[in-house]
Coordinates of C-alpha atoms in Angstrom, one line a residue:
Chain I
M5 CA 17.9 -3.5 -19.7
S6 CA 18.8 0.1 -19.1
L7 CA 21.4 1.2 -16.5
I8 CA 18.8 2.1 -13.9
E9 CA 17.1 -1.4 -14.1
K10 CA 20.4 -3.2 -13.4
T11 CA 21.3 -4.7 -10.0
A12 CA 24.0 -3.4 -7.8
V13 CA 26.2 -6.4 -8.6
E14 CA 25.8 -5.7 -12.4
L15 CA 26.7 -2.1 -11.8
L16 CA 29.8 -3.1 -9.9
Q17 CA 30.8 -5.4 -12.7
M18 CA 30.2 -2.8 -15.3
Q19 CA 32.5 -0.4 -13.5
S20 CA 35.2 -2.9 -13.0
R21 CA 35.1 -3.7 -16.7
G22 CA 35.4 0.0 -17.5
E23 CA 32.0 0.1 -19.2
T24 CA 30.7 2.9 -17.0
T25 CA 31.6 5.1 -14.1
S26 CA 30.1 5.8 -10.7
E27 CA 29.4 9.4 -11.9
A28 CA 27.5 8.1 -14.9
I29 CA 25.5 5.6 -12.7
T30 CA 24.7 8.2 -10.1
T31 CA 23.7 10.7 -12.7
A32 CA 21.3 8.2 -14.3
F33 CA 19.6 7.5 -11.0
L34 CA 19.5 11.2 -10.0
N35 CA 17.8 11.9 -13.4
T36 CA 15.3 9.1 -12.7
I37 CA 14.5 10.6 -9.3
Q38 CA 14.0 14.0 -11.0
Q39 CA 11.7 12.4 -13.6
V40 CA 9.6 10.1 -11.4
D41 CA 9.8 11.0 -7.8
S42 CA 7.1 13.7 -8.1
K43 CA 4.8 10.7 -8.8
I44 CA 6.3 8.2 -6.3
K45 CA 7.2 10.6 -3.5
A46 CA 9.7 8.1 -2.1
F47 CA 12.3 10.6 -0.9
M48 CA 12.4 12.9 2.1
T49 CA 15.8 14.3 1.1
V50 CA 17.9 14.0 -2.1
E51 CA 21.5 15.2 -1.9
A52 CA 22.5 15.3 -5.6
D53 CA 25.6 17.4 -5.1
K54 CA 27.0 15.3 -2.3
A55 CA 26.1 12.1 -4.1
L56 CA 28.0 13.2 -7.3
E57 CA 30.9 14.3 -5.2
Q58 CA 31.1 10.8 -3.6
A59 CA 30.7 9.2 -7.0
R60 CA 33.6 11.2 -8.5
A61 CA 35.8 10.4 -5.5
V62 CA 35.2 6.7 -6.1
D63 CA 36.0 7.1 -9.8
A64 CA 39.2 8.9 -8.9
K65 CA 40.1 6.1 -6.5
R66 CA 39.5 3.5 -9.1
K67 CA 41.5 5.4 -11.6
S68 CA 44.4 5.7 -9.2
G69 CA 44.4 1.9 -8.5
A70 CA 43.6 2.4 -4.8
P71 CA 41.7 -0.5 -3.2
L72 CA 38.0 -0.1 -3.5
G73 CA 35.2 -1.0 -1.1
A74 CA 32.7 -3.8 -1.8
F75 CA 30.0 -1.4 -2.9
A76 CA 32.1 1.0 -4.7
G77 CA 30.3 3.6 -6.7
V78 CA 26.8 2.2 -6.3
P79 CA 24.0 4.5 -5.1
I80 CA 21.9 3.6 -2.1
A81 CA 19.0 5.3 -0.3
I82 CA 18.6 5.3 3.4
K83 CA 15.4 5.2 5.5
D84 CA 15.0 8.5 7.3
V85 CA 15.1 6.7 10.7
L86 CA 18.9 6.1 10.4
C87 CA 21.2 8.9 11.4
T88 CA 23.3 10.4 8.7
K89 CA 26.0 12.8 9.7
G90 CA 25.2 16.3 8.3
T91 CA 22.0 15.2 6.6
R92 CA 18.6 15.8 8.0
T93 CA 17.1 12.8 9.7
S94 CA 13.4 13.5 10.4
C95 CA 11.8 10.0 10.9
S96 CA 9.1 11.6 8.7
S97 CA 8.0 13.4 11.9
K98 CA 7.4 17.1 12.6
I99 CA 9.1 16.7 15.9
L100 CA 12.4 16.0 14.1
E101 CA 11.8 18.3 11.2
N102 CA 15.1 20.1 11.5
F103 CA 17.3 17.4 13.1
V104 CA 20.7 17.1 11.6
P105 CA 22.6 14.3 13.4
P106 CA 26.2 14.9 14.3
Y107 CA 27.1 11.2 13.7
D108 CA 26.4 8.3 11.3
A109 CA 24.5 5.2 12.2
T110 CA 26.9 2.2 12.2
V111 CA 25.2 0.7 9.1
V112 CA 25.8 4.1 7.3
T113 CA 29.5 4.1 8.4
R114 CA 29.9 0.6 7.0
L115 CA 28.3 1.7 3.7
R116 CA 30.6 4.7 3.5
E117 CA 33.6 2.4 4.2
A118 CA 32.4 0.2 1.4
D119 CA 32.5 3.2 -0.9
A120 CA 28.7 3.3 -1.5
V121 CA 27.2 6.5 -2.8
I122 CA 24.5 7.7 -0.4
I123 CA 21.9 9.5 -2.6
G124 CA 19.2 10.5 0.0
K125 CA 16.8 9.7 2.7
T126 CA 13.5 8.0 2.2
N127 CA 9.9 8.6 3.4
M128 CA 8.4 6.4 6.0
D129 CA 5.6 6.1 8.5
E130 CA 6.4 8.5 11.3
F131 CA 8.8 6.8 13.7
A132 CA 8.3 3.6 11.7
M133 CA 4.8 3.2 13.0
G134 CA 2.5 2.0 10.3
S135 CA 2.0 -0.5 7.4
S136 CA 1.3 1.9 4.5
T137 CA 3.5 5.0 4.8
E138 CA 0.3 7.0 5.1
N139 CA 1.5 8.0 8.6
S140 CA 4.3 10.2 7.3
A141 CA 3.9 13.7 8.6
Y142 CA 4.8 15.0 5.1
F143 CA 3.3 13.0 2.3
T144 CA 2.3 9.5 1.3
T145 CA 4.5 7.4 -0.9
R146 CA 2.9 5.7 -3.9
N147 CA 3.3 2.1 -5.1
P148 CA 5.2 2.2 -8.4
W149 CA 3.0 -0.7 -9.7
D150 CA -0.2 1.3 -9.1
L151 CA 0.1 5.0 -8.1
D152 CA -3.4 4.8 -6.4
R153 CA -2.1 2.2 -3.9
I154 CA 0.2 2.3 -0.9
P155 CA 3.7 0.9 -1.1
G156 CA 3.4 -0.8 2.3
G157 CA 5.1 0.4 5.4
S158 CA 6.8 1.6 7.4
S159 CA 9.7 1.5 5.0
G160 CA 7.5 2.4 2.1
G161 CA 9.8 5.0 0.7
S162 CA 12.8 2.7 0.7
A163 CA 10.8 -0.1 -1.0
A164 CA 9.2 2.2 -3.6
C165 CA 12.4 3.9 -4.7
V166 CA 14.0 0.5 -5.5
A167 CA 10.8 -0.8 -7.3
A168 CA 10.7 2.5 -9.3
C169 CA 14.4 2.1 -10.2
E170 CA 15.3 5.5 -8.5
V171 CA 18.1 3.6 -6.8
P172 CA 19.3 0.0 -7.2
V173 CA 19.1 -0.7 -3.4
S174 CA 18.1 0.9 -0.1
L175 CA 18.1 0.3 3.6
G176 CA 14.9 0.0 5.7
T177 CA 14.1 -1.1 9.2
D178 CA 11.7 -3.9 10.3
T179 CA 10.0 -3.8 13.7
G180 CA 6.9 -5.9 12.9
G181 CA 7.3 -6.5 9.1
S182 CA 8.3 -3.0 7.9
I183 CA 10.8 -4.4 5.4
R184 CA 9.2 -7.6 4.4
Q185 CA 5.7 -6.2 3.9
P186 CA 6.6 -3.3 1.7
A187 CA 9.1 -5.5 -0.2
A188 CA 6.2 -7.9 -0.9
L189 CA 3.8 -5.1 -2.0
C190 CA 6.4 -3.5 -4.2
G191 CA 7.7 -6.8 -5.8
I192 CA 11.3 -6.7 -4.5
V193 CA 13.5 -8.5 -2.0
G194 CA 13.6 -7.4 1.7
I195 CA 15.2 -9.1 4.7
K196 CA 14.7 -8.8 8.4
P197 CA 17.9 -10.2 9.8
T198 CA 18.1 -12.1 13.1
Y199 CA 17.9 -9.7 16.1
G200 CA 21.5 -8.8 16.9
R201 CA 23.0 -9.5 13.4
V202 CA 23.0 -5.9 12.4
S203 CA 24.0 -2.9 14.6
R204 CA 21.1 -0.7 15.7
Y205 CA 23.5 2.2 16.7
G206 CA 22.2 5.3 15.1
L207 CA 18.8 3.8 14.4
I208 CA 16.3 6.1 16.1
A209 CA 14.6 3.5 18.3
F210 CA 10.9 2.6 18.1
A211 CA 10.8 -0.7 19.9
S212 CA 14.3 -1.7 20.9
S213 CA 13.8 -5.4 21.4
L214 CA 12.2 -5.8 17.9
D215 CA 13.9 -3.2 15.5
Q216 CA 16.4 -4.5 12.9
V217 CA 18.0 -2.9 9.9
G218 CA 18.0 -4.7 6.5
P219 CA 18.3 -4.1 2.8
F220 CA 15.8 -3.8 -0.1
T221 CA 17.1 -5.0 -3.4
H222 CA 15.9 -6.4 -6.8
D223 CA 17.4 -9.8 -6.2
L224 CA 19.1 -12.0 -3.6
M225 CA 22.7 -11.5 -4.7
D226 CA 22.5 -7.8 -4.0
N227 CA 20.8 -8.5 -0.7
A228 CA 23.4 -11.0 0.3
L229 CA 26.2 -8.6 -0.6
L230 CA 24.7 -5.7 1.4
M231 CA 24.1 -8.0 4.4
E232 CA 27.9 -8.9 4.3
I233 CA 28.7 -5.2 4.4
I234 CA 26.3 -4.1 7.2
S235 CA 26.3 -7.2 9.5
G236 CA 28.5 -8.0 12.5
R237 CA 29.4 -7.0 16.0
D238 CA 29.5 -3.3 16.8
P239 CA 31.1 -2.1 20.0
K240 CA 28.6 0.8 20.1
D241 CA 25.6 -1.6 20.2
S242 CA 25.7 -4.1 23.1
T243 CA 22.8 -6.0 21.5
S244 CA 24.8 -6.7 18.4
I245 CA 26.2 -10.3 18.4
D246 CA 29.8 -11.2 18.1
T247 CA 29.4 -14.1 15.7
P248 CA 31.1 -14.5 12.3
V249 CA 29.3 -13.1 9.3
P250 CA 29.2 -15.8 6.6
K251 CA 30.1 -15.0 2.9
Y252 CA 26.5 -15.1 1.8
T253 CA 27.3 -14.2 -1.8
Q254 CA 29.6 -17.2 -2.1
S255 CA 27.1 -19.9 -0.9
L256 CA 24.0 -18.3 -2.4
N257 CA 23.8 -20.6 -5.5
T258 CA 24.3 -23.8 -3.6
P259 CA 20.9 -25.4 -3.1
I260 CA 20.0 -27.1 0.2
K261 CA 19.9 -30.8 -0.2
D262 CA 17.1 -32.7 1.5
L263 CA 15.4 -29.5 2.3
T264 CA 12.4 -29.7 4.6
I265 CA 10.0 -26.8 4.4
G266 CA 7.6 -26.1 7.3
V267 CA 4.2 -24.9 6.1
P268 CA 2.4 -23.3 9.0
K269 CA -1.3 -24.2 8.8
E270 CA -2.2 -21.0 10.7
F271 CA -0.8 -18.9 7.8
F272 CA -3.4 -20.3 5.3
G273 CA -6.6 -19.6 7.0
E274 CA -9.3 -16.9 7.1
G275 CA -8.2 -13.4 5.9
L276 CA -5.7 -14.6 3.3
D277 CA -6.5 -13.3 -0.2
S278 CA -7.1 -16.2 -2.7
E279 CA -4.7 -14.8 -5.3
V280 CA -1.9 -14.5 -2.7
E281 CA -2.7 -18.0 -1.5
A282 CA -2.5 -19.4 -5.0
S283 CA 0.9 -17.8 -5.7
V284 CA 2.4 -19.0 -2.4
K285 CA 1.1 -22.5 -3.0
A286 CA 2.5 -22.5 -6.5
A287 CA 5.9 -21.5 -5.0
L288 CA 5.7 -24.4 -2.6
K289 CA 5.0 -26.7 -5.5
E290 CA 8.2 -25.3 -7.3
Y291 CA 10.2 -26.2 -4.2
E292 CA 8.7 -29.7 -4.2
K293 CA 9.6 -30.0 -7.9
Q294 CA 13.2 -29.3 -6.9
G295 CA 13.1 -32.1 -4.3
A296 CA 12.1 -30.3 -1.1
K297 CA 9.8 -32.0 1.3
L298 CA 6.8 -30.0 2.6
K299 CA 5.8 -30.6 6.2
E300 CA 2.8 -29.1 7.8
V301 CA 3.8 -27.3 11.1
S302 CA 1.8 -25.5 13.7
L303 CA 2.5 -22.1 15.2
P304 CA -0.5 -22.3 17.5
H305 CA 0.2 -18.9 19.2
S306 CA 0.7 -17.0 16.0
K307 CA -2.9 -15.8 16.1
Y308 CA -2.0 -13.8 19.2
A309 CA 1.1 -12.2 17.6
V310 CA -0.6 -8.9 16.6
A311 CA -2.0 -8.5 20.1
V312 CA 1.3 -9.2 21.8
Y313 CA 3.1 -6.9 19.3
Y314 CA 0.9 -3.9 19.9
L315 CA 1.5 -4.2 23.7
V316 CA 5.2 -4.9 23.6
A317 CA 6.1 -2.5 20.8
T318 CA 4.0 0.3 22.2
A319 CA 5.3 -0.1 25.7
E320 CA 8.9 0.1 24.4
A321 CA 7.9 3.1 22.1
S322 CA 6.3 5.0 25.0
S323 CA 9.7 4.7 26.8
N324 CA 11.9 5.4 23.7
L325 CA 9.9 8.4 22.6
A326 CA 10.1 10.0 26.0
R327 CA 13.3 11.6 24.8
F328 CA 11.4 13.9 22.4
E329 CA 10.4 16.7 24.6
G330 CA 11.8 19.7 22.8
M331 CA 14.7 20.5 25.1
H332 CA 17.8 19.3 23.4
Y333 CA 16.9 18.9 19.8
G334 CA 13.9 18.9 17.5
Y335 CA 10.7 20.9 17.6
R336 CA 9.7 23.0 20.7
T337 CA 6.3 24.6 21.0
P338 CA 6.4 28.4 20.7
T339 CA 3.8 28.6 23.5
K340 CA 5.5 29.9 26.6
G341 CA 4.9 27.8 29.7
D342 CA 6.5 25.9 32.5
L343 CA 8.6 22.8 31.9
V344 CA 5.8 20.2 32.0
S345 CA 3.4 22.1 29.9
T346 CA 6.2 22.8 27.4
Y347 CA 6.8 19.0 27.2
S348 CA 3.2 18.2 26.8
K349 CA 2.5 20.9 24.2
T350 CA 5.6 20.0 22.2
R351 CA 4.7 16.4 22.1
G352 CA 1.0 17.1 21.4
E353 CA 2.0 19.4 18.5
G354 CA 5.0 17.5 17.2
F355 CA 3.8 13.9 17.1
G356 CA 1.2 12.6 14.6
K357 CA -1.9 10.7 15.5
E358 CA -0.6 7.2 15.1
V359 CA 2.5 7.9 17.2
Q360 CA 0.3 9.5 19.9
R361 CA -2.0 6.5 19.8
R362 CA 0.9 4.1 20.3
I363 CA 2.5 6.2 23.0
M364 CA -0.9 6.3 24.8
L365 CA -1.4 2.5 24.4
G366 CA 2.1 1.8 25.7
T367 CA 1.9 4.2 28.6
Y368 CA -1.4 2.5 29.6
A369 CA 0.1 -1.0 29.2
L370 CA 2.9 -0.1 31.5
S371 CA 0.8 1.8 34.1
A372 CA 0.5 0.3 37.6
E373 CA -3.2 -0.7 37.0
A374 CA -2.6 -2.4 33.7
R375 CA 1.0 -3.7 33.7
S376 CA 0.2 -7.2 34.9
D377 CA -2.9 -7.7 32.7
Y378 CA -1.4 -6.3 29.6
Y379 CA 2.4 -5.9 29.4
L380 CA 3.4 -8.9 31.5
K381 CA 0.7 -11.0 29.9
A382 CA 2.0 -10.1 26.4
L383 CA 5.6 -11.0 27.4
K384 CA 4.5 -14.4 28.5
V385 CA 2.6 -15.0 25.3
R386 CA 5.7 -13.8 23.5
R387 CA 7.6 -16.7 25.1
L388 CA 5.0 -19.1 23.8
I389 CA 5.4 -17.7 20.3
K390 CA 9.1 -18.1 20.4
N391 CA 8.7 -21.7 21.8
D392 CA 6.4 -22.5 18.7
F393 CA 9.3 -21.6 16.4
D394 CA 11.8 -23.5 18.4
V395 CA 9.6 -26.6 18.0
A396 CA 9.0 -25.9 14.3
F397 CA 12.7 -25.5 13.5
K398 CA 13.5 -28.9 15.0
E399 CA 11.3 -30.4 12.3
C400 CA 12.2 -28.3 9.3
D401 CA 14.9 -26.1 7.8
V402 CA 12.7 -23.1 7.1
V403 CA 9.1 -22.0 7.5
I404 CA 7.5 -20.6 4.3
G405 CA 4.2 -18.8 3.9
P406 CA 2.7 -15.5 2.6
T407 CA 4.4 -12.2 3.6
S408 CA 1.2 -10.2 3.6
P409 CA -2.4 -11.3 3.6
C410 CA -3.2 -9.2 0.5
A411 CA -1.5 -7.2 -2.3
A412 CA -1.2 -3.4 -2.0
F413 CA -4.4 -1.8 -1.0
K414 CA -5.8 1.6 -2.0
M415 CA -4.6 4.7 -0.2
G416 CA -7.0 5.7 2.5
E417 CA -8.7 2.3 2.6
K418 CA -7.6 1.4 6.2
T419 CA -6.5 4.7 7.7
E420 CA -9.7 5.2 9.8
N421 CA -9.4 1.7 11.3
P422 CA -6.2 1.1 13.2
L423 CA -7.0 -2.5 13.9
A424 CA -7.6 -3.3 10.3
M425 CA -4.2 -1.7 9.5
Y426 CA -2.5 -3.6 12.3
L427 CA -3.8 -7.0 11.0
N428 CA -1.9 -6.4 7.8
D429 CA 1.3 -7.5 9.6
I430 CA -0.2 -10.7 10.9
Y431 CA 2.3 -13.0 9.1
T432 CA 5.4 -10.9 9.7
I433 CA 5.1 -9.9 13.4
S434 CA 5.9 -13.2 15.1
C435 CA 9.4 -13.2 13.5
N436 CA 10.3 -10.0 15.3
L437 CA 8.8 -11.2 18.6
A438 CA 10.9 -14.4 18.4
G439 CA 14.0 -12.5 17.1
I440 CA 14.5 -14.9 14.2
A441 CA 15.4 -14.1 10.5
G442 CA 12.9 -13.5 7.7
I443 CA 12.9 -12.5 4.1
S444 CA 10.3 -11.7 1.5
I445 CA 10.9 -12.4 -2.2
P446 CA 8.6 -11.8 -5.2
C447 CA 6.5 -14.8 -6.1
G448 CA 3.9 -13.6 -8.6
F449 CA 1.3 -11.0 -9.4
T450 CA -2.4 -10.6 -9.0
K451 CA -4.7 -10.2 -12.0
N452 CA -4.5 -6.4 -11.3
K453 CA -0.7 -6.7 -11.8
L454 CA 0.1 -6.1 -8.2
P455 CA 3.2 -8.0 -6.8
I456 CA 2.9 -10.8 -4.3
G457 CA 5.5 -11.8 -1.7
L458 CA 6.7 -15.1 -0.4
Q459 CA 8.0 -15.1 3.2
I460 CA 10.8 -17.5 4.3
L461 CA 11.6 -17.6 8.0
A462 CA 14.7 -19.3 9.4
G463 CA 16.1 -19.8 12.9
P464 CA 18.4 -17.3 14.6
F465 CA 21.6 -16.5 12.6
E466 CA 20.5 -18.9 9.8
E467 CA 20.5 -16.1 7.2
E468 CA 22.9 -18.1 5.0
K469 CA 20.5 -21.0 4.8
M470 CA 17.6 -18.7 4.3
F471 CA 19.3 -16.9 1.4
R472 CA 20.1 -20.3 -0.3
V473 CA 16.5 -21.5 0.1
A474 CA 15.2 -18.2 -1.3
R475 CA 17.7 -18.4 -4.2
M476 CA 16.4 -21.9 -5.1
Y477 CA 13.1 -20.3 -6.0
E478 CA 14.5 -17.2 -7.5
A479 CA 16.8 -19.2 -9.8
A480 CA 13.7 -21.0 -11.2
T481 CA 11.6 -18.0 -11.8
D482 CA 11.8 -14.5 -13.3
W483 CA 9.7 -12.4 -10.9
H484 CA 12.9 -10.6 -9.7
L485 CA 13.5 -9.4 -13.3
K486 CA 10.2 -7.5 -13.6
R487 CA 10.4 -3.8 -13.2
A488 CA 7.6 -1.3 -12.6
K489 CA 7.0 1.2 -15.4
V490 CA 6.3 4.5 -13.8
Chain K
M17 CA -11.3 3.2 28.3
D18 CA -13.4 6.1 29.5
L19 CA -12.5 9.7 28.9
N20 CA -11.1 10.2 32.4
E21 CA -8.7 7.2 32.0
V22 CA -7.6 8.6 28.7
R23 CA -7.0 12.0 30.2
K24 CA -4.9 10.4 33.0
V25 CA -2.8 8.4 30.5
A26 CA -2.3 11.5 28.3
R27 CA -1.0 13.3 31.4
L28 CA 1.4 10.4 32.2
A29 CA 2.6 10.4 28.6
R30 CA 3.1 14.2 28.6
L31 CA 0.8 14.6 25.6
E32 CA -1.5 17.6 25.4
L33 CA -4.5 16.6 23.3
S34 CA -7.6 18.4 22.2
D35 CA -11.0 17.2 23.5
A36 CA -11.8 15.9 20.1
D37 CA -8.6 13.9 20.0
L38 CA -9.2 12.6 23.6
N39 CA -12.6 11.4 22.6
R40 CA -11.4 9.7 19.4
M41 CA -8.5 8.2 21.4
A42 CA -10.9 6.8 24.0
Q43 CA -12.9 5.0 21.2
Q44 CA -9.8 3.7 19.4
L45 CA -7.9 2.5 22.4
S46 CA -11.1 0.8 23.7
N47 CA -11.3 -1.1 20.4
I48 CA -7.6 -2.1 20.5
L49 CA -7.8 -3.2 24.1
A50 CA -10.9 -5.3 23.3
Y51 CA -8.8 -6.9 20.6
V52 CA -5.8 -7.6 22.8
D53 CA -8.1 -8.9 25.5
Q54 CA -8.0 -12.2 23.5
L55 CA -4.7 -12.8 25.3
K56 CA -6.7 -13.4 28.5
E57 CA -8.1 -16.7 27.1
L58 CA -4.6 -18.2 27.3
N59 CA -3.4 -19.8 30.6
T60 CA 0.1 -18.4 31.1
D61 CA 0.7 -19.5 34.7
G62 CA 4.3 -20.5 35.2
I63 CA 5.4 -19.0 31.8
E64 CA 8.5 -16.9 32.1
P65 CA 8.0 -13.5 30.5
L66 CA 10.2 -12.9 27.4
A67 CA 11.2 -9.2 27.3
H68 CA 14.0 -9.6 24.8
P69 CA 15.0 -12.2 22.2
L70 CA 18.5 -12.3 23.4
P71 CA 19.7 -13.1 27.0
V72 CA 20.8 -9.5 27.4
Q73 CA 22.4 -8.1 30.5
N74 CA 23.8 -4.7 31.4
V75 CA 27.1 -4.1 29.7
F76 CA 29.7 -1.7 31.1
R77 CA 32.5 -0.4 29.0
E78 CA 36.0 0.2 30.4
D79 CA 36.1 3.3 32.5
V80 CA 38.3 5.1 30.0
P81 CA 37.5 8.6 28.7
G82 CA 36.5 8.5 25.1
E83 CA 36.1 11.1 22.4
S84 CA 33.3 13.6 23.1
L85 CA 31.3 15.7 20.7
P86 CA 32.6 19.3 20.5
V87 CA 30.3 21.7 22.3
D88 CA 29.2 23.4 19.1
L89 CA 28.2 20.1 17.5
A90 CA 26.4 18.9 20.6
L91 CA 24.4 22.1 20.8
A92 CA 23.8 22.4 17.0
N93 CA 20.3 21.0 17.2
A94 CA 19.3 22.9 20.4
P95 CA 15.9 24.7 20.0
N96 CA 17.3 27.4 22.3
R97 CA 21.0 27.8 22.9
V98 CA 22.2 30.0 25.7
G99 CA 26.0 30.3 25.6
N100 CA 27.3 26.8 26.0
F101 CA 24.0 25.5 27.5
F102 CA 20.6 24.3 26.4
G103 CA 18.0 27.0 27.2
V104 CA 15.0 25.5 28.9
P105 CA 11.8 26.8 30.5
S106 CA 11.6 27.3 34.3
V107 CA 11.0 24.1 36.1
L108 CA 9.0 25.9 38.7
D109 CA 6.6 28.6 37.7
P110 CA 8.0 31.8 39.2
A111 CA 4.5 32.4 40.7
D112 CA 4.8 29.1 42.6
E113 CA 8.1 29.9 44.2
P114 CA 8.0 30.4 48.0
S115 CA 8.4 34.0 49.1
H116 CA 11.4 34.8 51.2

């Protein structure tokens, strides 16, 4: 396996054994980006010089015997929705085309403190709104397993750059499945932590009660390590929770005894692709082989999750995105006018169609006429969705099902039909509404050689258990060792 | 949603859209609202709305001055900087100002 195909933990070990340096590793990944990113289009921004400078600084630190951070010298890519001091952060939107944040998001600060090498910013659906990365204002990212297909979204760039071995790991954000779905479609691991586990400070908000930051990696050990680094209370984010962060990496290989897996019957009905279903059922059989007990559970309100999500998320988005009016930062229309017309023209010219559609839907859902019928109704059903999980987790350790109803679809296939696109998140959305933890791991390929993802959901702050359950499957299979050939 | 409702919402949302976009939006929003109308089949009487997964409440920090961004940094992204201020269009159109 070449240097670029290795995991972050392997790269850390190679450096500590003196077999390579951060500069050599960073150079290898930068060369790969140069060779393949014109095909993948995962990156919005690559800062080669800054990355090499960071890498050399880590090498010097290592040479001097100074203490090193937990991610010393390993390159990472960051979704362009997370603020990076001095580096353009556009949210793949025209309205933030030239925005250079004066501060780092807390997750970025923690990565810098861990001596990670930040290599660049990745493409995404504009303001994280989408399931295919076709809503970027700039270009569409391609799936490394089939360049005619989408990588998933909204963190498509972050998923694709790991799958294409342009970086070993990356960060994304998940509002309704935006880490787990692209992870599934690109054949890698992606986690949506419990709401409150990871700081959202410096994450440009889409839907504040749903957004969480999480890592994309080739395997679970890398994911567990990154979660140790980025998790934990942040005084700058009052919604981050002050609860200890377990040493996920140390318990990862300890299987759960007497594991009970909840299999939601609603996740195996109409709309699920037969090849995806077969792979997920084969994974469940593997768990049974290892002694797990499968138990059918019901999440009766999950069929309403997409409807609830598109009212709650858009209502929050319409409020959060009110700050983009061209006065303090970002794009401002060149057309002269009074204040209100400047706002309206700026937002009409600066936002893309999907963002406009969601702002409109959210504004309508919150309007005096519709608030009770739509927004409040959605919040009540959200409670029912959460209650379903509370009941399920009394009966089982985790809930397992497919991540996405189908493998990666062709570019343009769903762009004209927003509803068809929204339904792609049907299995991932309820996790965000309930605020629980979820992870997608690779569990097979279709006959067209497209990756399939297995989703494992766990109760709030049960990431340690979720990692261990996921690892039980990973340890028995080799899907995580497959690399796309670009 | 008819075109008039879409126009009204666009005005509330401070989005200037072309007629073609307003028409397309009316069609797409109508389809989405028809889909979300499935929520109406559920009886939610007596169910407490869940706005947030955590029992959040307002949090106040200690009233101690912290470190502020230097003015140059705070204004670095301004589309129009005027001295140490953000340059903005008139709130009132000069033509609308009352005569003295």
